[in-house]
PDB file of C-alpha atoms in Angstrom:
ATOM      1  CA  MET A   1     -10.297   8.732 -15.314  1.00  0.00           C
ATOM      2  CA  THR A   2      -7.259  10.886 -15.914  1.00  0.00           C
ATOM      3  CA  GLU A   3      -3.769  10.741 -14.530  1.00  0.00           C
ATOM      4  CA  LYS A   4      -3.355  12.537 -11.214  1.00  0.00           C
ATOM      5  CA  PRO A   5      -0.162  14.396 -10.251  1.00  0.00           C
ATOM      6  CA  VAL A   6       1.459  13.258  -7.026  1.00  0.00           C
ATOM      7  CA  PRO A   7       3.893  15.930  -5.790  1.00  0.00           C
ATOM      8  CA  ASP A   8       6.694  14.597  -3.599  1.00  0.00           C
ATOM      9  CA  GLN A   9       6.859  17.498  -1.150  1.00  0.00           C
ATOM     10  CA  ILE A  10       5.417  17.359   2.368  1.00  0.00           C
ATOM     11  CA  PRO A  11       2.441  19.739   2.623  1.00  0.00           C
ATOM     12  CA  PRO A  12       2.429  22.729   4.998  1.00  0.00           C
ATOM     13  CA  GLY A  13       0.834  22.632   8.415  1.00  0.00           C
ATOM     14  CA  GLY A  14      -0.390  19.519  10.093  1.00  0.00           C
ATOM     15  CA  GLU A  15       0.282  18.543  13.681  1.00  0.00           C
ATOM     16  CA  ALA A  16       3.073  16.439  15.140  1.00  0.00           C
ATOM     17  CA  PHE A  17       1.933  12.859  15.247  1.00  0.00           C
ATOM     18  CA  THR A  18       3.881  10.325  17.304  1.00  0.00           C
ATOM     19  CA  ASP A  19       1.388   9.167  19.944  1.00  0.00           C
ATOM     20  CA  PHE A  20      -1.107   6.723  18.434  1.00  0.00           C
ATOM     21  CA  VAL A  21      -2.432   3.208  18.897  1.00  0.00           C
ATOM     22  CA  TRP A  22      -3.044   0.575  16.233  1.00  0.00           C
ATOM     23  CA  ARG A  23      -5.600  -2.203  16.617  1.00  0.00           C
ATOM     24  CA  PRO A  24      -5.686  -3.359  12.984  1.00  0.00           C
ATOM     25  CA  TRP A  25      -8.517  -5.296  11.423  1.00  0.00           C
ATOM     26  CA  THR A  26      -7.738  -8.707   9.995  1.00  0.00           C
ATOM     27  CA  PRO A  27      -7.597  -9.013   6.198  1.00  0.00           C
ATOM     28  CA  GLU A  28     -10.850 -10.962   6.357  1.00  0.00           C
ATOM     29  CA  GLU A  29     -12.559  -8.111   8.224  1.00  0.00           C
ATOM     30  CA  VAL A  30     -11.287  -5.550   5.706  1.00  0.00           C
ATOM     31  CA  ALA A  31     -12.541  -7.660   2.813  1.00  0.00           C
ATOM     32  CA  ARG A  32     -15.933  -8.089   4.468  1.00  0.00           C
ATOM     33  CA  ARG A  33     -16.379  -4.349   4.878  1.00  0.00           C
ATOM     34  CA  LEU A  34     -15.267  -3.649   1.285  1.00  0.00           C
ATOM     35  CA  ARG A  35     -17.127  -6.528  -0.353  1.00  0.00           C
ATOM     36  CA  ARG A  36     -19.338  -4.194  -2.411  1.00  0.00           C
ATOM     37  CA  ILE A  37     -16.484  -2.027  -3.724  1.00  0.00           C
ATOM     38  CA  GLU A  38     -16.073  -2.531  -7.470  1.00  0.00           C
ATOM     39  CA  ALA A  39     -12.916  -0.445  -7.901  1.00  0.00           C
ATOM     40  CA  PRO A  40      -9.619  -2.375  -7.874  1.00  0.00           C
ATOM     41  CA  TRP A  41      -8.214  -2.501  -4.350  1.00  0.00           C
ATOM     42  CA  ALA A  42      -5.761  -4.921  -2.774  1.00  0.00           C
ATOM     43  CA  PHE A  43      -3.769  -5.632   0.366  1.00  0.00           C
ATOM     44  CA  ALA A  44      -0.299  -4.099   0.216  1.00  0.00           C
ATOM     45  CA  ALA A  45       3.046  -4.270   2.051  1.00  0.00           C
ATOM     46  CA  GLY A  46       3.762  -7.138   4.444  1.00  0.00           C
ATOM     47  CA  TRP A  47       0.275  -8.607   4.420  1.00  0.00           C
ATOM     48  CA  ALA A  48       0.355  -8.833   0.613  1.00  0.00           C
ATOM     49  CA  LEU A  49       3.505 -10.960   0.773  1.00  0.00           C
ATOM     50  CA  ASP A  50       2.029 -13.234   3.434  1.00  0.00           C
ATOM     51  CA  LEU A  51      -1.113 -13.702   1.336  1.00  0.00           C
ATOM     52  CA  PHE A  52       1.068 -14.532  -1.677  1.00  0.00           C
ATOM     53  CA  ARG A  53       3.119 -17.054   0.293  1.00  0.00           C
ATOM     54  CA  GLY A  54       0.060 -18.543   1.949  1.00  0.00           C
ATOM     55  CA  SER A  55       1.212 -18.204   5.570  1.00  0.00           C
ATOM     56  CA  VAL A  56       1.707 -15.518   8.219  1.00  0.00           C
ATOM     57  CA  SER A  57       5.426 -14.886   8.603  1.00  0.00           C
ATOM     58  CA  ARG A  58       5.341 -12.387  11.481  1.00  0.00           C
ATOM     59  CA  GLU A  59       3.108 -10.225  13.607  1.00  0.00           C
ATOM     60  CA  HIS A  60       1.815  -7.221  11.650  1.00  0.00           C
ATOM     61  CA  ASP A  61       1.565  -3.849  13.388  1.00  0.00           C
ATOM     62  CA  ASP A  62      -1.003  -2.601  10.875  1.00  0.00           C
ATOM     63  CA  VAL A  63      -2.861  -3.576   7.721  1.00  0.00           C
ATOM     64  CA  GLU A  64      -2.597  -1.628   4.453  1.00  0.00           C
ATOM     65  CA  ILE A  65      -4.562  -1.595   1.227  1.00  0.00           C
ATOM     66  CA  ALA A  66      -3.836   0.196  -2.049  1.00  0.00           C
ATOM     67  CA  VAL A  67      -6.614   1.847  -4.077  1.00  0.00           C
ATOM     68  CA  PRO A  68      -6.724   4.109  -7.140  1.00  0.00           C
ATOM     69  CA  VAL A  69      -6.937   7.668  -5.843  1.00  0.00           C
ATOM     70  CA  GLU A  70     -10.234   8.265  -7.625  1.00  0.00           C
ATOM     71  CA  ALA A  71     -11.765   5.288  -5.811  1.00  0.00           C
ATOM     72  CA  PHE A  72     -10.991   6.664  -2.374  1.00  0.00           C
ATOM     73  CA  SER A  73     -14.377   8.327  -1.920  1.00  0.00           C
ATOM     74  CA  ALA A  74     -16.087   4.952  -2.407  1.00  0.00           C
ATOM     75  CA  ILE A  75     -13.771   3.392   0.188  1.00  0.00           C
ATOM     76  CA  GLN A  76     -14.502   6.254   2.574  1.00  0.00           C
ATOM     77  CA  LYS A  77     -18.256   5.829   2.220  1.00  0.00           C
ATOM     78  CA  ALA A  78     -18.079   2.061   2.687  1.00  0.00           C
ATOM     79  CA  LEU A  79     -16.186   2.488   5.965  1.00  0.00           C
ATOM     80  CA  GLU A  80     -18.408   5.087   7.628  1.00  0.00           C
ATOM     81  CA  PRO A  81     -18.756   5.963  10.514  1.00  0.00           C
ATOM     82  CA  PHE A  82     -15.005   5.355  10.910  1.00  0.00           C
ATOM     83  CA  GLU A  83     -12.934   8.472  10.130  1.00  0.00           C
ATOM     84  CA  PHE A  84      -9.787   9.082   8.092  1.00  0.00           C
ATOM     85  CA  ASP A  85      -6.699  11.164   8.901  1.00  0.00           C
ATOM     86  CA  ILE A  86      -4.012  12.124   6.386  1.00  0.00           C
ATOM     87  CA  ILE A  87      -0.565  10.964   7.559  1.00  0.00           C
ATOM     88  CA  ALA A  88       2.919  11.868   6.293  1.00  0.00           C
ATOM     89  CA  ALA A  89       6.361  12.405   7.824  1.00  0.00           C
ATOM     90  CA  LYS A  90       5.094  11.918  11.390  1.00  0.00           C
ATOM     91  CA  ARG A  91       2.485  14.623  10.908  1.00  0.00           C
ATOM     92  CA  LYS A  92      -1.309  14.478  10.689  1.00  0.00           C
ATOM     93  CA  TRP A  93      -3.883  16.507   8.745  1.00  0.00           C
ATOM     94  CA  PRO A  94      -7.688  16.316   8.664  1.00  0.00           C
ATOM     95  CA  LEU A  95      -9.134  14.632   5.598  1.00  0.00           C
ATOM     96  CA  SER A  96     -10.711  17.965   4.635  1.00  0.00           C
ATOM     97  CA  ASP A  97      -7.254  19.469   3.937  1.00  0.00           C
ATOM     98  CA  ARG A  98      -7.239  19.281   0.139  1.00  0.00           C
ATOM     99  CA  ILE A  99      -3.612  20.395  -0.222  1.00  0.00           C
ATOM    100  CA  ALA A 100      -2.424  17.640   2.098  1.00  0.00           C
ATOM    101  CA  PHE A 101      -4.705  15.141   0.364  1.00  0.00           C
ATOM    102  CA  GLY A 102      -3.211  15.971  -3.022  1.00  0.00           C
ATOM    103  CA  GLN A 103       0.408  15.866  -1.874  1.00  0.00           C
ATOM    104  CA  THR A 104       0.386  12.651   0.183  1.00  0.00           C
ATOM    105  CA  HIS A 105      -0.728   9.068  -0.275  1.00  0.00           C
ATOM    106  CA  GLN A 106      -1.410   7.626   3.189  1.00  0.00           C
ATOM    107  CA  THR A 107      -4.765   7.809   4.979  1.00  0.00           C
ATOM    108  CA  TRP A 108      -5.264   6.069   8.315  1.00  0.00           C
ATOM    109  CA  LEU A 109      -8.741   4.939   9.337  1.00  0.00           C
ATOM    110  CA  ARG A 110      -9.634   5.701  12.951  1.00  0.00           C
ATOM    111  CA  ASP A 111     -12.306   4.315  15.229  1.00  0.00           C
ATOM    112  CA  PRO A 112     -13.970   7.512  16.527  1.00  0.00           C
ATOM    113  CA  ALA A 113     -15.085   5.720  19.691  1.00  0.00           C
ATOM    114  CA  THR A 114     -11.598   4.676  20.805  1.00  0.00           C
ATOM    115  CA  GLY A 115      -9.163   6.758  18.713  1.00  0.00           C
ATOM    116  CA  GLU A 116      -7.422   3.552  17.636  1.00  0.00           C
ATOM    117  CA  TYR A 117      -6.348   3.059  14.017  1.00  0.00           C
ATOM    118  CA  VAL A 118      -7.609   0.007  12.148  1.00  0.00           C
ATOM    119  CA  LEU A 119      -6.572   0.394   8.475  1.00  0.00           C
ATOM    120  CA  ASP A 120      -4.054   2.277   6.321  1.00  0.00           C
ATOM    121  CA  VAL A 121      -5.258   3.187   2.818  1.00  0.00           C
ATOM    122  CA  PHE A 122      -2.674   4.072   0.144  1.00  0.00           C
ATOM    123  CA  ARG A 123      -4.151   6.377  -2.523  1.00  0.00           C
ATOM    124  CA  GLU A 124      -2.301   5.421  -5.694  1.00  0.00           C
ATOM    125  CA  PRO A 125      -1.826   7.417  -8.916  1.00  0.00           C
ATOM    126  CA  HIS A 126      -3.283   5.875 -12.034  1.00  0.00           C
ATOM    127  CA  ASP A 127      -4.360   6.603 -15.571  1.00  0.00           C
ATOM    128  CA  GLY A 128      -7.725   4.944 -15.978  1.00  0.00           C
ATOM    129  CA  ASP A 129      -7.183   1.215 -15.511  1.00  0.00           C
ATOM    130  CA  VAL A 130      -3.397   1.561 -15.474  1.00  0.00           C
ATOM    131  CA  TRP A 131      -1.524   1.728 -12.160  1.00  0.00           C
ATOM    132  CA  ILE A 132       1.310   4.277 -11.950  1.00  0.00           C
ATOM    133  CA  CYS A 133       4.208   3.812  -9.537  1.00  0.00           C
ATOM    134  CA  ARG A 134       4.524   6.868  -7.290  1.00  0.00           C
ATOM    135  CA  ARG A 135       8.289   6.271  -6.952  1.00  0.00           C
ATOM    136  CA  ASP A 136       8.843   6.588 -10.702  1.00  0.00           C
ATOM    137  CA  ARG A 137       5.936   7.459 -12.959  1.00  0.00           C
ATOM    138  CA  SER A 138       7.477   5.683 -15.935  1.00  0.00           C
ATOM    139  CA  ILE A 139       6.724   2.356 -14.206  1.00  0.00           C
ATOM    140  CA  ARG A 140       3.170   1.365 -15.115  1.00  0.00           C
ATOM    141  CA  LEU A 141       1.037  -1.764 -15.245  1.00  0.00           C
ATOM    142  CA  PRO A 142      -2.611  -2.540 -15.979  1.00  0.00           C
ATOM    143  CA  TYR A 143      -4.526  -3.369 -12.822  1.00  0.00           C
ATOM    144  CA  ASP A 144      -5.164  -6.935 -13.969  1.00  0.00           C
ATOM    145  CA  ARG A 145      -1.405  -7.483 -13.585  1.00  0.00           C
ATOM    146  CA  VAL A 146      -1.126  -5.554 -10.331  1.00  0.00           C
ATOM    147  CA  ILE A 147      -3.729  -7.471  -8.310  1.00  0.00           C
ATOM    148  CA  ARG A 148      -3.776 -11.187  -7.530  1.00  0.00           C
ATOM    149  CA  ARG A 149      -6.116 -13.207  -5.304  1.00  0.00           C
ATOM    150  CA  THR A 150      -5.806 -15.968  -2.752  1.00  0.00           C
ATOM    151  CA  THR A 151      -7.810 -19.153  -3.103  1.00  0.00           C
ATOM    152  CA  THR A 152     -10.389 -17.587  -0.770  1.00  0.00           C
ATOM    153  CA  GLY A 153     -10.631 -14.444  -2.903  1.00  0.00           C
ATOM    154  CA  LEU A 154      -8.572 -11.958  -0.867  1.00  0.00           C
ATOM    155  CA  PRO A 155      -6.964  -9.440  -3.274  1.00  0.00           C
ATOM    156  CA  TYR A 156      -3.287  -8.571  -2.839  1.00  0.00           C
ATOM    157  CA  VAL A 157      -0.688  -6.527  -4.707  1.00  0.00           C
ATOM    158  CA  ALA A 158       1.688  -8.682  -6.784  1.00  0.00           C
ATOM    159  CA  PRO A 159       4.789  -9.536  -4.723  1.00  0.00           C
ATOM    160  CA  GLU A 160       7.290  -8.024  -7.154  1.00  0.00           C
ATOM    161  CA  ILE A 161       5.523  -4.649  -6.796  1.00  0.00           C
ATOM    162  CA  VAL A 162       5.509  -4.907  -3.005  1.00  0.00           C
ATOM    163  CA  LEU A 163       9.250  -5.651  -3.020  1.00  0.00           C
ATOM    164  CA  LEU A 164       9.897  -2.641  -5.253  1.00  0.00           C
ATOM    165  CA  PHE A 165       8.409  -0.398  -2.572  1.00  0.00           C
ATOM    166  CA  LYS A 166      10.150  -2.215   0.257  1.00  0.00           C
ATOM    167  CA  ALA A 167      13.524  -1.762  -1.443  1.00  0.00           C
ATOM    168  CA  ARG A 168      13.804   1.930  -0.527  1.00  0.00           C
ATOM    169  CA  LEU A 169      14.290   1.558   3.241  1.00  0.00           C
ATOM    170  CA  LEU A 170      16.104  -1.794   3.444  1.00  0.00           C
ATOM    171  CA  ARG A 171      14.889  -2.465   6.989  1.00  0.00           C
ATOM    172  CA  PRO A 172      15.604  -5.890   8.501  1.00  0.00           C
ATOM    173  CA  LYS A 173      11.991  -6.931   7.896  1.00  0.00           C
ATOM    174  CA  ASP A 174      12.307  -5.902   4.230  1.00  0.00           C
ATOM    175  CA  GLU A 175      15.418  -8.039   3.845  1.00  0.00           C
ATOM    176  CA  ASP A 176      13.544 -10.925   5.466  1.00  0.00           C
ATOM    177  CA  ASP A 177      10.637 -10.404   3.065  1.00  0.00           C
ATOM    178  CA  LEU A 178      12.966 -10.554   0.072  1.00  0.00           C
ATOM    179  CA  ARG A 179      14.641 -13.695   1.404  1.00  0.00           C
ATOM    180  CA  ARG A 180      11.312 -15.461   1.926  1.00  0.00           C
ATOM    181  CA  THR A 181       9.699 -14.291  -1.307  1.00  0.00           C
ATOM    182  CA  LEU A 182      12.477 -14.367  -3.903  1.00  0.00           C
ATOM    183  CA  PRO A 183      12.524 -18.174  -4.307  1.00  0.00           C
ATOM    184  CA  LEU A 184       8.793 -18.104  -5.106  1.00  0.00           C
ATOM    185  CA  LEU A 185       8.967 -15.485  -7.871  1.00  0.00           C
ATOM    186  CA  ASP A 186       8.776 -16.711 -11.439  1.00  0.00           C
ATOM    187  CA  VAL A 187      11.120 -15.557 -14.195  1.00  0.00           C
ATOM    188  CA  ASN A 188       8.829 -12.770 -15.394  1.00  0.00           C
ATOM    189  CA  ALA A 189       8.358 -11.359 -11.889  1.00  0.00           C
ATOM    190  CA  ARG A 190      12.105 -11.378 -11.247  1.00  0.00           C
ATOM    191  CA  ARG A 191      12.766  -9.701 -14.566  1.00  0.00           C
ATOM    192  CA  TRP A 192      10.158  -6.992 -13.883  1.00  0.00           C
ATOM    193  CA  LEU A 193      11.511  -6.321 -10.383  1.00  0.00           C
ATOM    194  CA  ARG A 194      15.112  -6.140 -11.605  1.00  0.00           C
ATOM    195  CA  ARG A 195      14.180  -3.713 -14.377  1.00  0.00           C
ATOM    196  CA  SER A 196      12.014  -1.581 -12.083  1.00  0.00           C
ATOM    197  CA  LEU A 197      14.680  -1.395  -9.375  1.00  0.00           C
ATOM    198  CA  ALA A 198      17.205  -0.239 -11.986  1.00  0.00           C
ATOM    199  CA  THR A 199      14.753   2.486 -13.004  1.00  0.00           C
ATOM    200  CA  ALA A 200      13.593   3.669  -9.568  1.00  0.00           C
ATOM    201  CA  HIS A 201      16.690   2.860  -7.489  1.00  0.00           C
ATOM    202  CA  PRO A 202      19.771   2.612  -9.752  1.00  0.00           C
ATOM    203  CA  GLY A 203      22.583   0.617  -8.165  1.00  0.00           C
ATOM    204  CA  HIS A 204      20.339  -0.964  -5.542  1.00  0.00           C
ATOM    205  CA  PRO A 205      21.973  -4.014  -3.885  1.00  0.00           C
ATOM    206  CA  TRP A 206      18.944  -6.229  -4.602  1.00  0.00           C
ATOM    207  CA  ILE A 207      19.538  -5.940  -8.348  1.00  0.00           C
ATOM    208  CA  ALA A 208      22.518  -8.307  -8.256  1.00  0.00           C
ATOM    209  CA  ARG A 209      20.465 -10.851  -6.270  1.00  0.00           C
ATOM    210  CA  LEU A 210      17.896 -10.892  -9.092  1.00  0.00           C
ATOM    211  CA  GLU A 211      20.413 -11.702 -11.826  1.00  0.00           C
TER     212      GLU A 211
END
């Protein structure tokens, strides 16, 4: 597999997208449906941190997984007859829009019977078995360092990587996630997060808290 470019512009077209309903699957349901997928995939965002900490810290509006972009077709097939929409900047495109597919990373899975969304799939850049951060392509890790598992086998993105992505918006829930997770990070995870924040978000206020 070769490295895929991920342009940062919003693609043309699409339709305004503000009226939608989420009825997310549980992590266990997602894992059951993807049990035959061999490509590296893992829960991301808030659910990843809860799986790392071993408890549910808040109600989750949705559930997200991260997959290598070249594995997306396998994910799509495994989740038929549910349908995907491409989502970015409060706009929506059909999955068949190849320009939008190449210039975005989020794909929401929709129940065609109800129109409700059940899963958000992040299509991540990579170079073979090496994950590439879409915020700064110089930040890279092999997938065996990106993905961890709970005692029951649920895969989740390493917490330091999740916090790197949460750092951009600094929402109250992101600050809460840092507060709950930081004491549980080991020295190597703290060091990696501090270095990666300095690369992707120079001067970020979390850097001082990782010293």
